[in-house]
Short mmCIF file of C-alpha atoms in Angstrom, two decimals:
data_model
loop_
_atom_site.label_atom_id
_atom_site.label_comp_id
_atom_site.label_asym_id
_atom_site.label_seq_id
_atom_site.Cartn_x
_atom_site.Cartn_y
_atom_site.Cartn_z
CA UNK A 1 -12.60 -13.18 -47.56
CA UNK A 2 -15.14 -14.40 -45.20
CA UNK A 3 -16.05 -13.83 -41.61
CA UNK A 4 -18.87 -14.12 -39.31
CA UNK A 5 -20.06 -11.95 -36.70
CA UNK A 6 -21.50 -13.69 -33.82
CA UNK A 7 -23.08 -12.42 -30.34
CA UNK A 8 -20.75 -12.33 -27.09
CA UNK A 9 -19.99 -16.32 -25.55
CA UNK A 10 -18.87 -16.51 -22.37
CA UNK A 11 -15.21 -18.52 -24.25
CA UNK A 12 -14.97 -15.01 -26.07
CA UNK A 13 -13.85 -13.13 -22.03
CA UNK A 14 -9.85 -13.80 -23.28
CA UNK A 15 -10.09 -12.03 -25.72
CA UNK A 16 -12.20 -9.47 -24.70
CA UNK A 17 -9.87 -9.12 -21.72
CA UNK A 18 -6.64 -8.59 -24.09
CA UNK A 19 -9.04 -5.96 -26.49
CA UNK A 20 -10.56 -4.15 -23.56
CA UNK A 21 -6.50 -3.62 -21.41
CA UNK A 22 -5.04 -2.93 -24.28
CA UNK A 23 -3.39 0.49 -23.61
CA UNK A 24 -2.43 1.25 -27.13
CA UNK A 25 -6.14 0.98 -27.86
CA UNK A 26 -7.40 3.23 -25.26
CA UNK A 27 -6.75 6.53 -26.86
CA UNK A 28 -9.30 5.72 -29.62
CA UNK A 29 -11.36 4.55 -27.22
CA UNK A 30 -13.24 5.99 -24.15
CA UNK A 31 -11.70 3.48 -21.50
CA UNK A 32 -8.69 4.97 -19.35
CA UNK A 33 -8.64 2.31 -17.22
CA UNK A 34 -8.25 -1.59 -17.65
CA UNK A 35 -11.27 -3.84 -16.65
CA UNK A 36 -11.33 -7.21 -14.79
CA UNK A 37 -12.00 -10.36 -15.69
CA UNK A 38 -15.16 -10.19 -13.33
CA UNK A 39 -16.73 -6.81 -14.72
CA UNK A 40 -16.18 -8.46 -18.63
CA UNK A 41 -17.62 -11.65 -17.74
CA UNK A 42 -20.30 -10.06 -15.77
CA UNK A 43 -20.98 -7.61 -18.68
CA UNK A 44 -21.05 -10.73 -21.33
CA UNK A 45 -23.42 -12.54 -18.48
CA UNK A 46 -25.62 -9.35 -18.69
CA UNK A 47 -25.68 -8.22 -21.96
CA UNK A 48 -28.97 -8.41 -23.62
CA UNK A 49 -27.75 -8.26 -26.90
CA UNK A 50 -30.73 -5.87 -27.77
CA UNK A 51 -29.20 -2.72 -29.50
CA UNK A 52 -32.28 -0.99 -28.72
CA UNK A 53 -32.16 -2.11 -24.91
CA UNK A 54 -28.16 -1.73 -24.42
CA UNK A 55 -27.94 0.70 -27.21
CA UNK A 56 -25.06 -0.97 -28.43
CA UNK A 57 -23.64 -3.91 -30.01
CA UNK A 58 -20.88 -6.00 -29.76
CA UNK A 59 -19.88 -8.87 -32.12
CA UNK A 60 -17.15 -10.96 -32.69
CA UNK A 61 -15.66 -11.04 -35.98
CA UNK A 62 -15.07 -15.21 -36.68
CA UNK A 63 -12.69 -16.12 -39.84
CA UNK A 64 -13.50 -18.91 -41.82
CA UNK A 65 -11.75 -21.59 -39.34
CA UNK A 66 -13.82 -20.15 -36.54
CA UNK A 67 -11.19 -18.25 -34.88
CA UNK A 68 -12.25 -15.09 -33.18
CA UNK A 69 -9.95 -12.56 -34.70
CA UNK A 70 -11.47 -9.62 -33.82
CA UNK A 71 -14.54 -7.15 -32.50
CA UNK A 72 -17.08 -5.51 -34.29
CA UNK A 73 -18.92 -2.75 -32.39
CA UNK A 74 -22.28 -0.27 -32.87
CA UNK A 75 -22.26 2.08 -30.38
CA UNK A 76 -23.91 5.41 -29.56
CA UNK A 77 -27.27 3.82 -31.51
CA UNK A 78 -29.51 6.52 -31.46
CA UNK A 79 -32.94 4.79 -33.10
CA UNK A 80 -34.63 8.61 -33.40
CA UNK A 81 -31.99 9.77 -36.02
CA UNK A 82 -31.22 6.65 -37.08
CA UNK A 83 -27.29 6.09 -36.61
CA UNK A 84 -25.31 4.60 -35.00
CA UNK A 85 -21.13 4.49 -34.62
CA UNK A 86 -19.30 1.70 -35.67
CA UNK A 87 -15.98 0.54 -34.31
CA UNK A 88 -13.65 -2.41 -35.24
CA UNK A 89 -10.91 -4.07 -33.79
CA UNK A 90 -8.85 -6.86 -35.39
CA UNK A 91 -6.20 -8.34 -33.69
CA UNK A 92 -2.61 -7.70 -34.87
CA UNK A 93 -1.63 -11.10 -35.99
CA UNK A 94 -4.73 -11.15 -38.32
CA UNK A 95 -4.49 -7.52 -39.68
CA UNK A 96 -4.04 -7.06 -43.39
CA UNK A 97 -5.78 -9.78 -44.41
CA UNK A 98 -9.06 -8.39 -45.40
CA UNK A 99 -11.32 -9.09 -41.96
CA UNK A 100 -11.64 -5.73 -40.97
CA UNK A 101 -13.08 -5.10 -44.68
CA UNK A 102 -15.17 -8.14 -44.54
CA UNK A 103 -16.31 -7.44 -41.02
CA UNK A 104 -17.57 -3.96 -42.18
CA UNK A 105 -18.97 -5.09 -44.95
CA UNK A 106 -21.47 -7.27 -42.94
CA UNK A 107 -21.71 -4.77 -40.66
CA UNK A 108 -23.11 -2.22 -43.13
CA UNK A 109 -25.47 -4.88 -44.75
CA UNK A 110 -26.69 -5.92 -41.27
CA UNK A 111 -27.10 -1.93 -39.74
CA UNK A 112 -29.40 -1.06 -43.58
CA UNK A 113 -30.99 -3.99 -44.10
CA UNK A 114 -32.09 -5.65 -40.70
CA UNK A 115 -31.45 -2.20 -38.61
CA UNK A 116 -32.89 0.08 -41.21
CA UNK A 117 -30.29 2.79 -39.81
CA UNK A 118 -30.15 5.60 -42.35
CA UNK A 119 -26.10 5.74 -41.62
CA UNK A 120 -23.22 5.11 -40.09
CA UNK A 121 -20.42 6.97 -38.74
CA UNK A 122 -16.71 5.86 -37.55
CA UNK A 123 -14.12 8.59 -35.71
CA UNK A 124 -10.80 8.12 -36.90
CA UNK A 125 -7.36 9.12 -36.24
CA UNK A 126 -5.96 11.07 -38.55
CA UNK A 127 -2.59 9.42 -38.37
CA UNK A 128 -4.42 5.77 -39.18
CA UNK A 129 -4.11 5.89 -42.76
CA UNK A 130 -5.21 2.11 -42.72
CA UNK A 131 -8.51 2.82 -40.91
CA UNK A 132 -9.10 5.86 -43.39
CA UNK A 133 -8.09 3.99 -46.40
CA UNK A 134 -10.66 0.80 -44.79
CA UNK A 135 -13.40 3.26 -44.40
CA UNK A 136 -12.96 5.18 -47.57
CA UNK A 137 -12.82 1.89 -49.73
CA UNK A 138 -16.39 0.81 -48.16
CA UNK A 139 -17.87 4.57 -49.38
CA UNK A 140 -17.48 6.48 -46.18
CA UNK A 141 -16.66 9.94 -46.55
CA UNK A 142 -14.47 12.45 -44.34
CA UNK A 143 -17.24 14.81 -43.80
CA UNK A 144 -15.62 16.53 -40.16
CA UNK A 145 -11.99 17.20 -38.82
CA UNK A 146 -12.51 17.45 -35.13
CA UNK A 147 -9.62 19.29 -33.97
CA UNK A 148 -7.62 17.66 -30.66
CA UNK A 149 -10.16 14.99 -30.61
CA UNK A 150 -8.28 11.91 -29.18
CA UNK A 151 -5.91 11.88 -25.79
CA UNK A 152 -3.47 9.78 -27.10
CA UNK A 153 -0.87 9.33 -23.97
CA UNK A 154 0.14 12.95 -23.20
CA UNK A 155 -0.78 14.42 -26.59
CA UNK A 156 -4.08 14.90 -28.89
CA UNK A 157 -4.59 13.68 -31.97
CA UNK A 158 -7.20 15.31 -34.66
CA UNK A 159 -9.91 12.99 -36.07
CA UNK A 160 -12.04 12.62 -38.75
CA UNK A 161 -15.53 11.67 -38.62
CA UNK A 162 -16.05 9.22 -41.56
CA UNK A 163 -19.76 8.88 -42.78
CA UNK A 164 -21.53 6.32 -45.03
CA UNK A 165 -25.66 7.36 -45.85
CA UNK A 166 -26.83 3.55 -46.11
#
């Protein structure tokens, strides 16, 4: 499987509109509320696309037809300890068919060998066996339960901090 990760274009706001409201996304998140189409075009408009300026990055995950079917983040970048947290969203009607692996993949090639970041780290839901199982397959390791770590509606979930040394 192949993908691309590209910067922000302003043709990606759709999408980043129906990623960004999605509610069933926001407890693994840290949005509670939904954004406009203004703020994300204005944030695409305005992002430097400079991890060390925005310390983040966001990237669209492209298949091989160049369809955008999904988002690949960095965020929390911390260039003094050298990590940074990765996040990754693929769309439902593309899930299960090896993006989010592929996207990751790139992702970890791209944060050790043009980053230099000495690791990696993803939170994840304990009750998202496919995330785990994603993460685990690509050599991250559970290394913290963090108890009641993710508002999910009206209750909270426990996480695990998965962790890959690059």
């Amino acid at each position: 499987m192949q993908v691309k990760l590209r910067a922000l274009e302003p043709e990606d706001l759709d999408l980043l509109y129906c990623i960004e409201n999605n509610v069933q996304l926001w407890g693994v998140g840290v949005t509670n509320v939904p954004y406009s189409r203004y703020v994300l075009h204005d944030y695409i408009a305005n992002s430097s696309d400079d991890i060390y300026a925005d310390r983040q990055l966001r990237l669209i995950v492209e298949n091989e037809e160049g369809l955008a079917v999904g988002i690949a983040d960095l965020v929390d970048f911390d260039p003094r300890h050298s990590r940074a947290e990765l996040g990754i969203v693929i769309q439902p009607a593309y899930r299960g068919m090896g993006y989010g692996r592929a996207a990751v993949s790139q992702l970890l090639h791209y944060a050790s060998s043009v980053l230099n970041l000495h690791q990696l780290y993803a939170i994840v839901d304990v009750e998202n066996s496919i995330s785990m199982r994603l993460f685990e397959t690509l050599g991250f390791q559970p290394n913290a339960k963090l108890k009641d770590w993710l508002c999910v509606g009206r209750s909270f979930h426990d996480a695990v901090m998965m962790q890959k040394i690059l």
